[in-house]
Coordinates of C-alpha atoms and ligand atoms in Angstrom, one line a residue:
T1 CA 0.1 0.0 -0.1
S2 CA 1.2 3.1 -0.9
S3 CA 1.0 6.2 1.4
T4 CA 1.1 9.6 0.4
F5 CA 4.7 9.7 1.8
D6 CA 6.1 7.1 -0.6
F7 CA 4.3 9.1 -3.5
A8 CA 5.6 12.4 -2.4
A9 CA 9.1 10.8 -2.2
N10 CA 8.6 8.8 -5.5
L11 CA 7.7 11.9 -7.1
F12 CA 10.1 14.2 -5.9
P13 CA 13.5 12.5 -4.8
L14 CA 14.9 15.3 -3.4
S15 CA 17.6 15.4 -0.9
S16 CA 16.5 18.1 1.4
T17 CA 16.2 16.9 5.1
A18 CA 15.0 20.4 6.2
A19 CA 11.0 19.5 5.3
G20 CA 10.4 16.9 7.7
V21 CA 9.9 12.8 7.5
G22 CA 10.5 11.3 3.9
G23 CA 12.6 14.1 3.2
Y24 CA 10.2 16.3 1.6
A25 CA 6.6 17.1 2.2
P26 CA 5.3 18.9 -0.9
I27 CA 2.0 20.1 -1.1
G28 CA -0.5 18.2 1.1
A29 CA 1.5 15.6 2.6
P30 CA 0.0 15.3 6.0
T31 CA 2.2 14.7 8.9
S32 CA -1.2 12.5 10.1
G33 CA -4.6 11.8 9.4
R34 CA -6.2 11.9 5.7
S35 CA -4.6 13.6 2.8
R36 CA -6.7 16.7 2.4
G37 CA -6.3 20.1 0.6
G38 CA -2.6 19.3 -1.2
L39 CA -2.2 19.2 -5.0
G40 CA 0.2 16.7 -5.1
G41 CA -1.4 14.4 -2.4
G42 CA -4.4 14.0 -4.7
A43 CA -5.8 10.6 -5.1
L44 CA -5.5 10.9 -8.9
E45 CA -2.0 11.6 -9.1
K46 CA -1.4 8.1 -7.5
H47 CA -2.5 6.2 -10.4
K48 CA 0.2 7.2 -13.1
T49 CA -1.7 6.4 -16.1
L50 CA -0.9 8.8 -18.9
T51 CA 1.4 8.0 -21.9
Y52 CA 3.1 9.9 -24.7
L53 CA 0.4 9.3 -26.8
N54 CA -2.6 10.3 -24.4
G55 CA -0.7 13.4 -23.9
L56 CA -0.7 13.9 -27.6
S57 CA -4.3 13.0 -28.2
L58 CA -5.4 15.3 -25.2
I59 CA -3.4 18.4 -27.0
V60 CA -4.4 17.5 -30.7
G61 CA -7.6 16.8 -29.6
L62 CA -8.4 20.0 -28.0
I63 CA -6.5 22.1 -30.5
I64 CA -8.5 20.7 -33.7
G65 CA -11.9 21.5 -32.9
S66 CA -14.0 23.9 -34.4
G67 CA -11.4 26.8 -35.4
I68 CA -9.9 25.3 -38.6
F69 CA -13.1 24.5 -39.9
S70 CA -14.4 27.7 -39.6
S71 CA -12.1 30.8 -38.7
P72 CA -10.2 30.9 -42.1
S73 CA -12.7 33.3 -43.2
Q74 CA -12.4 35.6 -39.9
V75 CA -8.5 35.4 -40.7
S76 CA -8.5 36.5 -44.2
S77 CA -11.3 38.6 -44.2
R78 CA -9.3 41.0 -41.7
V79 CA -6.1 41.1 -43.5
G80 CA -7.4 41.2 -46.8
S81 CA -5.6 38.4 -48.6
A82 CA -5.2 34.5 -48.7
G83 CA -1.6 35.0 -48.7
A84 CA -1.8 37.6 -45.7
G85 CA -4.0 35.0 -44.5
L86 CA -1.7 32.1 -44.6
V87 CA 0.8 34.3 -42.7
V88 CA -1.3 34.6 -40.1
W89 CA -2.1 31.2 -39.6
V90 CA 1.8 30.6 -39.4
V91 CA 2.5 33.0 -36.7
A92 CA -0.6 32.1 -34.7
G93 CA 0.9 28.6 -34.8
V94 CA 4.2 29.4 -33.9
L95 CA 3.1 31.7 -31.1
A96 CA 0.8 28.6 -29.8
W97 CA 4.2 26.7 -30.2
T98 CA 6.2 29.0 -27.8
G99 CA 3.7 29.2 -25.3
G100 CA 3.5 25.3 -25.5
A101 CA 7.5 25.1 -25.2
S102 CA 7.3 27.7 -22.4
Y103 CA 4.7 25.6 -20.3
A104 CA 6.5 22.1 -21.0
E105 CA 9.3 23.5 -19.0
L106 CA 6.9 24.8 -16.1
G107 CA 5.3 21.6 -16.2
G108 CA 8.7 19.7 -16.0
A109 CA 9.9 21.7 -13.3
I110 CA 6.5 21.6 -11.4
P111 CA 5.1 18.2 -12.3
L112 CA 1.8 18.6 -10.8
N113 CA -1.6 18.8 -11.5
G114 CA -3.6 22.1 -12.1
G115 CA -1.9 23.9 -15.0
A116 CA -1.3 27.8 -14.7
Q117 CA -2.3 27.6 -11.0
V118 CA 0.5 25.8 -9.6
Y119 CA 2.6 28.0 -11.7
L120 CA 1.5 31.0 -10.7
A121 CA 1.3 30.0 -7.3
K122 CA 4.9 29.4 -7.0
T123 CA 5.7 32.4 -8.7
F124 CA 3.5 35.3 -7.8
G125 CA 1.9 33.8 -4.8
E126 CA -1.3 31.8 -4.0
L127 CA -3.6 34.7 -4.7
A128 CA -2.5 34.7 -8.3
G129 CA -2.9 30.7 -8.5
F130 CA -6.3 31.5 -7.0
L131 CA -7.5 34.3 -9.3
F132 CA -6.6 31.9 -12.2
T133 CA -8.6 28.7 -11.0
W134 CA -11.4 31.3 -10.0
S135 CA -11.5 32.2 -14.0
A136 CA -10.9 28.7 -15.2
V137 CA -13.3 27.0 -13.1
L138 CA -16.1 29.7 -13.6
V139 CA -15.5 31.0 -17.0
L140 CA -12.7 29.9 -19.3
K141 CA -13.3 26.1 -19.1
P142 CA -16.8 25.9 -19.2
G143 CA -16.8 28.9 -21.6
S144 CA -15.0 27.5 -24.1
A145 CA -16.8 24.1 -23.8
A146 CA -19.9 26.1 -24.6
I147 CA -18.6 27.8 -27.8
I148 CA -16.9 24.4 -29.0
S149 CA -20.4 22.5 -28.1
I150 CA -22.5 25.0 -29.8
I151 CA -20.3 24.9 -32.9
M152 CA -20.9 20.9 -32.7
G153 CA -24.6 21.4 -32.8
E154 CA -24.7 23.4 -35.5
Y155 CA -22.8 21.2 -37.4
L156 CA -24.6 17.9 -36.7
V157 CA -27.8 19.7 -37.1
R158 CA -26.7 21.1 -40.6
A159 CA -25.5 17.9 -41.5
V160 CA -28.8 16.1 -40.6
I161 CA -31.4 18.4 -41.9
G162 CA -29.3 19.8 -44.6
A163 CA -26.5 22.5 -45.5
E164 CA -29.0 24.7 -46.3
A165 CA -31.4 24.6 -44.2
E166 CA -31.3 28.6 -42.7
T167 CA -34.7 28.5 -40.9
I168 CA -33.7 26.1 -37.9
S169 CA -34.2 27.7 -34.5
P170 CA -31.0 28.1 -32.6
W171 CA -32.5 26.1 -29.8
V172 CA -32.3 23.0 -32.0
S173 CA -28.2 23.0 -32.1
K174 CA -28.1 24.3 -28.8
A175 CA -30.2 21.4 -27.6
V176 CA -27.9 18.9 -29.7
A177 CA -25.1 20.9 -27.5
L178 CA -26.5 20.2 -24.5
V179 CA -26.8 16.4 -25.1
G180 CA -23.2 16.3 -26.4
I181 CA -22.1 18.0 -23.0
M182 CA -23.8 15.4 -21.0
T183 CA -22.8 12.5 -22.8
V184 CA -19.1 13.7 -22.5
T185 CA -19.5 14.1 -18.7
M186 CA -20.8 10.9 -18.3
L187 CA -18.1 9.0 -20.3
N188 CA -15.4 10.8 -18.1
C189 CA -17.1 9.7 -15.0
V190 CA -17.0 6.3 -15.6
S191 CA -13.4 5.9 -16.0
T192 CA -10.5 8.2 -17.1
R193 CA -9.5 4.9 -19.7
V194 CA -12.7 5.5 -21.2
G195 CA -12.0 9.5 -22.1
T196 CA -8.7 9.0 -23.3
R197 CA -9.6 6.3 -25.5
I198 CA -12.1 8.2 -27.2
N199 CA -9.3 11.2 -27.4
D200 CA -6.8 8.7 -29.0
M201 CA -9.5 7.4 -31.5
L202 CA -10.7 10.7 -32.7
M203 CA -7.2 12.4 -32.8
F204 CA -6.5 9.8 -35.8
L205 CA -10.0 10.8 -37.3
K206 CA -9.1 14.6 -37.3
F207 CA -5.5 14.2 -39.0
V208 CA -7.2 12.1 -41.8
A209 CA -10.0 14.9 -42.1
L210 CA -7.2 17.3 -42.7
L211 CA -5.1 15.1 -45.0
F212 CA -8.0 14.4 -46.9
I213 CA -8.9 17.8 -47.5
T214 CA -5.3 18.9 -48.5
I215 CA -4.8 16.3 -50.6
T216 CA -8.5 16.9 -52.9
G217 CA -7.5 20.5 -52.8
I218 CA -4.3 20.0 -54.1
A219 CA -5.4 17.7 -56.6
V220 CA -8.2 19.6 -57.7
A221 CA -6.2 22.5 -58.2
I222 CA -3.8 20.9 -60.3
T223 CA -6.5 19.6 -62.6
G224 CA -7.9 23.2 -62.6
R225 CA -11.5 21.7 -62.1
T226 CA -13.6 20.6 -59.4
L227 CA -16.0 17.3 -59.6
T228 CA -19.0 19.0 -59.8
G229 CA -17.3 21.1 -62.7
E230 CA -16.5 24.9 -60.9
P231 CA -13.4 26.0 -61.6
T232 CA -10.4 26.5 -59.3
L233 CA -7.9 29.4 -58.3
D234 CA -5.7 29.9 -61.5
W235 CA -2.9 29.4 -59.0
K236 CA 0.2 30.0 -61.2
G237 CA -0.6 33.5 -62.7
H238 CA -2.3 34.4 -59.1
D239 CA -1.0 37.2 -56.9
W240 CA -1.5 35.8 -53.4
F241 CA -0.7 39.4 -51.7
E242 CA -3.1 41.4 -53.5
G243 CA -5.2 43.5 -51.6
T244 CA -3.1 43.0 -48.0
T245 CA -4.0 45.5 -45.0
S246 CA -1.6 47.6 -43.3
D247 CA -4.1 48.2 -40.3
L248 CA -2.3 46.9 -37.2
S249 CA -5.4 46.3 -35.9
A250 CA -6.7 44.2 -38.1
W251 CA -4.2 42.0 -38.2
A252 CA -4.5 41.7 -34.4
L253 CA -8.0 40.5 -34.7
A254 CA -7.0 37.9 -37.7
L255 CA -4.3 36.8 -35.1
Y256 CA -7.2 36.4 -32.4
A257 CA -9.5 34.1 -34.7
G258 CA -6.0 32.1 -35.5
L259 CA -5.2 31.9 -32.2
W260 CA -8.8 30.4 -31.2
A261 CA -8.0 27.5 -33.5
F262 CA -4.3 26.7 -32.2
D263 CA -5.9 27.6 -28.6
G264 CA -5.7 24.3 -26.1
W265 CA -1.7 23.8 -26.4
D266 CA -2.1 24.3 -22.1
N267 CA -4.2 21.2 -22.1
T268 CA -1.4 18.5 -21.0
N269 CA -0.5 20.7 -18.4
Y270 CA -3.7 20.3 -16.3
V271 CA -2.8 16.6 -15.7
V272 CA 1.1 16.6 -15.3
G273 CA 0.8 14.9 -12.1
E274 CA -0.8 11.8 -13.9
F275 CA 1.7 11.2 -16.7
R276 CA 4.0 8.2 -15.9
N277 CA 6.9 10.3 -17.1
P278 CA 6.3 13.8 -17.4
S279 CA 9.7 15.2 -17.7
R280 CA 10.6 13.2 -20.5
D281 CA 7.0 13.3 -22.3
L282 CA 5.7 16.9 -21.8
P283 CA 8.1 18.5 -24.3
R284 CA 8.0 15.6 -26.6
V285 CA 4.1 16.1 -26.7
I286 CA 4.6 20.1 -27.4
H287 CA 7.4 19.2 -30.2
T288 CA 5.5 16.7 -32.2
A289 CA 2.0 17.9 -31.5
M290 CA 2.7 21.5 -32.5
P291 CA 4.4 21.2 -36.1
L292 CA 2.0 18.6 -36.9
V293 CA -1.0 20.9 -36.1
I294 CA 0.7 23.7 -37.9
L295 CA 1.8 22.1 -40.8
S296 CA -1.7 20.5 -41.5
Y297 CA -3.9 23.8 -40.6
V298 CA -1.5 25.4 -43.1
L299 CA -2.0 22.8 -45.8
A300 CA -5.5 22.7 -45.2
N301 CA -5.8 26.6 -45.5
L302 CA -4.0 26.3 -48.4
A303 CA -6.8 23.8 -50.0
Y304 CA -9.7 26.3 -49.3
F305 CA -8.0 28.8 -51.1
L306 CA -7.1 26.9 -54.0
V307 CA -10.7 25.8 -54.3
L308 CA -12.6 28.1 -53.3
P309 CA -12.8 32.0 -54.6
L310 CA -11.7 34.4 -51.8
P311 CA -14.8 36.4 -51.4
A312 CA -16.8 33.2 -50.9
I313 CA -14.5 31.9 -48.0
N314 CA -14.7 35.6 -46.3
G315 CA -18.4 35.4 -46.4
S316 CA -18.7 32.1 -45.0
N317 CA -18.4 30.6 -41.2
T318 CA -18.4 27.3 -42.8
V319 CA -15.7 27.1 -45.1
A320 CA -15.1 23.3 -44.7
V321 CA -18.6 22.5 -45.5
L322 CA -18.6 25.2 -48.8
F323 CA -15.4 23.4 -49.8
G324 CA -17.0 19.9 -49.3
S325 CA -20.0 21.0 -51.4
R326 CA -17.8 22.5 -54.0
V327 CA -15.8 19.6 -54.5
F328 CA -18.3 17.0 -54.3
G329 CA -21.5 18.3 -54.1
P330 CA -24.1 18.0 -51.6
A331 CA -23.0 14.5 -50.4
G332 CA -19.7 16.2 -49.6
A333 CA -21.3 18.9 -47.6
L334 CA -23.1 16.2 -45.7
V335 CA -19.8 14.3 -44.8
I336 CA -17.7 17.3 -43.8
A337 CA -20.6 18.4 -41.4
L338 CA -20.5 15.3 -39.6
I339 CA -16.8 15.2 -39.6
V340 CA -16.5 18.9 -38.1
S341 CA -19.1 17.6 -35.4
F342 CA -17.1 14.8 -34.4
S343 CA -14.2 16.7 -34.2
C344 CA -15.7 19.3 -32.0
F345 CA -16.9 16.3 -30.2
G346 CA -13.5 15.1 -29.3
A347 CA -12.4 18.5 -28.8
L348 CA -15.0 18.9 -25.8
N349 CA -14.3 15.5 -24.6
S350 CA -10.5 16.4 -24.4
S351 CA -11.6 19.9 -22.4
T352 CA -13.8 18.0 -20.1
F353 CA -11.3 15.7 -19.3
T354 CA -8.9 18.4 -18.0
A355 CA -11.5 20.6 -17.0
G356 CA -12.8 18.1 -14.4
R357 CA -9.2 17.9 -12.9
L358 CA -8.7 21.4 -12.7
T359 CA -11.8 21.5 -10.5
Y360 CA -11.1 18.8 -8.8
V361 CA -7.7 20.5 -8.1
A362 CA -9.8 23.6 -6.9
G363 CA -11.7 21.5 -4.7
K364 CA -8.4 19.9 -2.6
E365 CA -7.3 23.0 -2.3
G366 CA -10.4 24.1 -0.6
Y367 CA -10.7 27.4 -3.3
I368 CA -14.4 25.7 -3.9
P369 CA -16.4 23.2 -1.3
T370 CA -14.2 20.6 -0.9
V371 CA -16.8 17.8 -2.0
F372 CA -15.6 18.8 -5.4
G373 CA -12.1 17.6 -4.6
R374 CA -13.4 14.0 -3.9
I375 CA -13.0 10.9 -6.2
G376 CA -16.0 8.6 -7.3
F377 CA -19.2 9.1 -5.5
G378 CA -17.6 9.8 -2.0
D379 CA -16.3 6.4 -0.9
R380 CA -13.1 7.8 1.1
R381 CA -11.8 4.5 1.3
L382 CA -11.4 4.4 -2.5
E383 CA -9.7 7.7 -2.0
D384 CA -7.1 6.5 0.2
G385 CA -6.6 3.4 -1.7
L386 CA -8.1 1.3 1.4
A387 CA -11.0 -0.1 -0.5
T388 CA -11.0 -4.1 -0.4
Q389 CA -11.6 -5.2 -3.9
R390 CA -14.2 -7.3 -4.1
T391 CA -14.7 -10.8 -5.5
R392 CA -16.2 -9.8 -9.0
S393 CA -17.9 -11.9 -11.7
W394 CA -15.9 -12.7 -14.8
L395 CA -18.4 -10.4 -16.7
T396 CA -17.6 -7.4 -14.5
K397 CA -13.7 -8.0 -14.3
K398 CA -14.0 -8.0 -18.2
L399 CA -15.9 -5.1 -18.5
R400 CA -13.6 -3.3 -16.2
S401 CA -10.2 -4.4 -17.9
W402 CA -11.6 -3.3 -21.1
V403 CA -12.1 0.1 -19.8
G404 CA -8.7 -0.4 -18.1
D405 CA -9.1 0.6 -14.7
E406 CA -9.0 -3.1 -13.1
D407 CA -6.9 -1.5 -10.0
T408 CA -9.1 1.4 -9.0
G409 CA -12.6 0.1 -10.3
L410 CA -14.9 2.4 -12.3
F411 CA -15.9 6.0 -11.0
Y412 CA -12.4 6.4 -9.7
T413 CA -12.8 9.8 -11.1
P414 CA -13.5 13.2 -9.9
V415 CA -17.2 12.8 -10.4
Y416 CA -18.5 16.0 -8.3
A417 CA -16.2 18.2 -10.2
L418 CA -17.1 16.9 -13.7
L419 CA -20.8 17.3 -12.7
L420 CA -20.1 21.0 -11.7
N421 CA -18.5 21.7 -14.8
C422 CA -21.1 20.3 -17.0
S423 CA -23.7 22.1 -15.2
I424 CA -21.7 25.6 -15.7
T425 CA -21.2 24.8 -19.4
A426 CA -24.8 23.9 -19.8
V427 CA -25.7 27.5 -18.3
Y428 CA -23.5 29.3 -20.9
C429 CA -24.8 27.2 -23.8
V430 CA -28.1 28.1 -23.0
V431 CA -28.0 31.9 -21.8
G432 CA -24.4 32.6 -23.1
E433 CA -24.0 35.2 -26.1
F434 CA -21.6 33.8 -28.5
S435 CA -19.4 36.8 -29.3
T436 CA -19.2 37.5 -25.5
L437 CA -18.1 34.4 -24.7
V438 CA -15.2 34.9 -27.5
T439 CA -14.1 38.0 -26.2
F440 CA -14.1 37.1 -22.8
Y441 CA -12.2 33.9 -23.5
G442 CA -9.6 35.7 -25.5
V443 CA -8.9 38.6 -23.1
A444 CA -8.9 36.3 -19.9
G445 CA -7.3 33.5 -21.3
Y446 CA -4.4 35.5 -23.1
T447 CA -4.2 37.6 -19.5
F448 CA -3.3 34.5 -17.8
Y449 CA -1.2 33.1 -20.4
F450 CA 1.1 36.3 -20.3
L451 CA 1.4 36.3 -16.8
T452 CA 2.3 32.5 -16.7
V453 CA 5.0 32.6 -19.5
L454 CA 6.0 35.9 -17.4
G455 CA 6.2 33.8 -14.2
L456 CA 8.9 31.6 -16.5
I457 CA 11.3 34.4 -16.8
V458 CA 11.2 35.4 -13.2
L459 CA 11.7 32.0 -12.0
R460 CA 14.6 31.7 -14.1
V461 CA 16.0 34.8 -12.5
A462 CA 14.6 34.3 -9.0
E463 CA 15.5 30.7 -8.8
P464 CA 18.1 29.4 -11.0
Q465 CA 18.5 26.3 -8.7
L466 CA 15.3 24.9 -9.5
D467 CA 15.7 21.5 -11.0
R468 CA 14.5 21.9 -14.6
P469 CA 14.7 18.6 -16.5
Y470 CA 13.4 20.6 -19.7
R471 CA 14.7 24.1 -20.4
T472 CA 13.4 25.9 -23.3
W473 CA 15.4 28.5 -25.0
I474 CA 15.0 32.0 -23.0
T475 CA 14.0 33.8 -26.5
T476 CA 10.5 31.4 -26.5
P477 CA 9.1 33.1 -23.5
I478 CA 10.4 36.4 -24.6
I479 CA 8.8 36.1 -27.7
F480 CA 5.6 34.7 -26.3
C481 CA 5.3 37.9 -24.0
C482 CA 5.8 40.2 -26.2
V483 CA 3.5 39.1 -28.8
S484 CA 0.6 38.4 -26.2
L485 CA 1.2 41.6 -24.4
F486 CA 0.7 43.4 -28.1
L487 CA -2.7 41.3 -28.6
L488 CA -3.8 42.4 -24.9
S489 CA -3.2 46.0 -25.6
R490 CA -5.1 45.9 -28.6
A491 CA -8.0 44.4 -26.9
V492 CA -8.1 47.0 -24.4
F493 CA -8.2 49.8 -27.1
A494 CA -10.9 48.1 -29.0
Q495 CA -13.3 46.5 -26.8
P496 CA -12.6 48.8 -23.5
L497 CA -16.0 47.8 -22.0
Q498 CA -15.8 44.2 -22.3
T499 CA -12.1 44.4 -21.1
L500 CA -13.2 46.1 -17.7
L501 CA -16.0 43.5 -17.4
V502 CA -13.0 41.0 -17.9
V503 CA -10.6 42.8 -15.3
G504 CA -13.9 43.1 -12.9
F505 CA -14.7 39.8 -12.7
V506 CA -11.1 38.5 -12.1
L507 CA -10.7 40.8 -9.2
A508 CA -14.0 40.0 -8.0
G509 CA -12.4 36.7 -7.0
I510 CA -10.0 38.4 -4.2
P511 CA -12.8 39.0 -1.6
V512 CA -13.5 35.2 -2.4
Y513 CA -10.2 34.2 -2.1
F514 CA -9.8 36.1 1.4
L515 CA -13.3 34.4 2.5
R516 CA -11.9 30.7 1.4
V517 CA -8.5 30.9 2.8
R518 CA -9.5 32.1 6.3
G519 CA -12.6 29.2 6.4
R520 CA -9.7 27.2 5.4
E521 CA -7.2 28.3 7.8
R522 CA -10.2 27.8 10.6
K523 CA -10.7 24.6 9.6
N524 CA -7.1 23.6 9.2
M525 CA -7.2 22.3 6.0
G526 CA -4.2 22.2 3.6
D527 CA -2.1 23.9 5.9
H528 CA 0.9 21.7 7.2
G529 CA 2.7 24.4 8.8
K530 CA 4.5 25.7 5.6
K531 CA 2.9 26.3 2.1
W532 CA 4.0 24.0 -0.3
W533 CA 6.0 26.8 -2.3
Q534 CA 7.7 27.6 0.6
I535 CA 9.4 24.5 0.7
W536 CA 10.0 23.6 -3.0
K537 CA 13.2 24.5 -4.0
Ligands
LIG601 N1 -8.6 24.9 -30.6 C1 -10.2 24.7 -30.3 C2 -11.0 24.7 -31.8 O1 -10.5 25.2 -32.7 C3 -10.8 25.4 -29.1 C4 -9.8 25.3 -28.0 C5 -10.5 25.9 -27.0 N2 -9.6 26.0 -25.6 C6 -10.0 25.5 -24.7 N3 -8.8 25.4 -23.7 N4 -10.6 24.7 -24.2 O2 -11.9 24.5 -31.3

């Protein structure tokens, strides 16, 4: 039986003797009694199930969602030409890559579940980490999930009812979105393995879909005519940069749209603590996922530009479906709409997987009611690894081994956290206004990305001795910080009111923090003398 202490010592084989029994007591390793209120002491992290492939599909599964199939119009219509559009896609991809590489360094140095929360707490203090969690649990995660699920609903409805039906009530697609959210939550509640297996399968589907679009696009452009007889772009004599704008704000807005399509590169950081070998796999995942995604996005865009006239792209929110119908006719539109809704379903699944863990960590820390930091339906023995293995029937054993959780059983997942996330997402889905959600997500999300990566630079200076199994080039975080600062400043000028709303919401977390932390200290939870970042060297 492994106690929290063995776990801590194994995860952090450090030679410090100052921190008590076991050499080292990180986050929430209690001196006696139940493990409460600790990031690293979490029951989920005792079972290190995630591999390189799971990491890859967690990232790719979330990144390739809706964006590449619908945002090309938002990019090219703003910068004015196909060539400039392609440049924006490359820049957005490289920016996401620098962000991912920076996060990989942080994740290797601080291998715990929780993502930006733990890095911010380590660098700027617990309040900064809390404010991230506050925003992520209440808005960022459920908000982005709501956006993805609404898009999923729209494409599915389109595929079933027909691509041209414009008269369908938005409530139909919202209802489909709700069903999708609930399905994904249920699957993720059953077992960790079910969630990751779905991710693995859908990742391949997405790459195949993008590859298919690329190959047909290029093939059709070479022959000069689509299967339905439409002419394609005359690419030999074409001026790709004709009409490019020099308005910086337009470029910034285009970049935002591209970045949404690349967003999700921080997804593995939420579950670092569950990786078998985080310091090896995290950078590997980033450095394979990002180039693959960038390449397939740029190629897919090239295919769109070759086959569809620019004005048609600029005027469409569903570029991929347009592409399908132009090349193959109505059947093509239907197939592509189906693929896109599956792709969104996969992104929703990836997002839910990590949102559940993030919410769970918040519960563990006592930031939100501690029930959300429980595993399963509340069997405490299960969480402490004390539940006895009952004798099970052959069928039950088979079923359990298929989902891969023989030793922990079904529902060894943060069930309450997942249900909370599902409920908030559903509320946004029903009442949320699409463009508000998108703006809020962009501004708040990039504020925290910026601060976290800035934290990396601060940590390099303040704590050079910190063990960093993976070090990125120092130019990487610097580039990321500069570009995200540029983006944020543009947003402040372009949408001052919405930015104020974001700032107001984040700051509203401060009183909550003091209330929760005082309450926590009164109940003597999660506080073992010193805070974890004070002993972390
Ligand atoms: N890149 C995804 C898409 O194209 C969106 C990712 C949303 N981000 C997130 N962290 N949930 O649909």
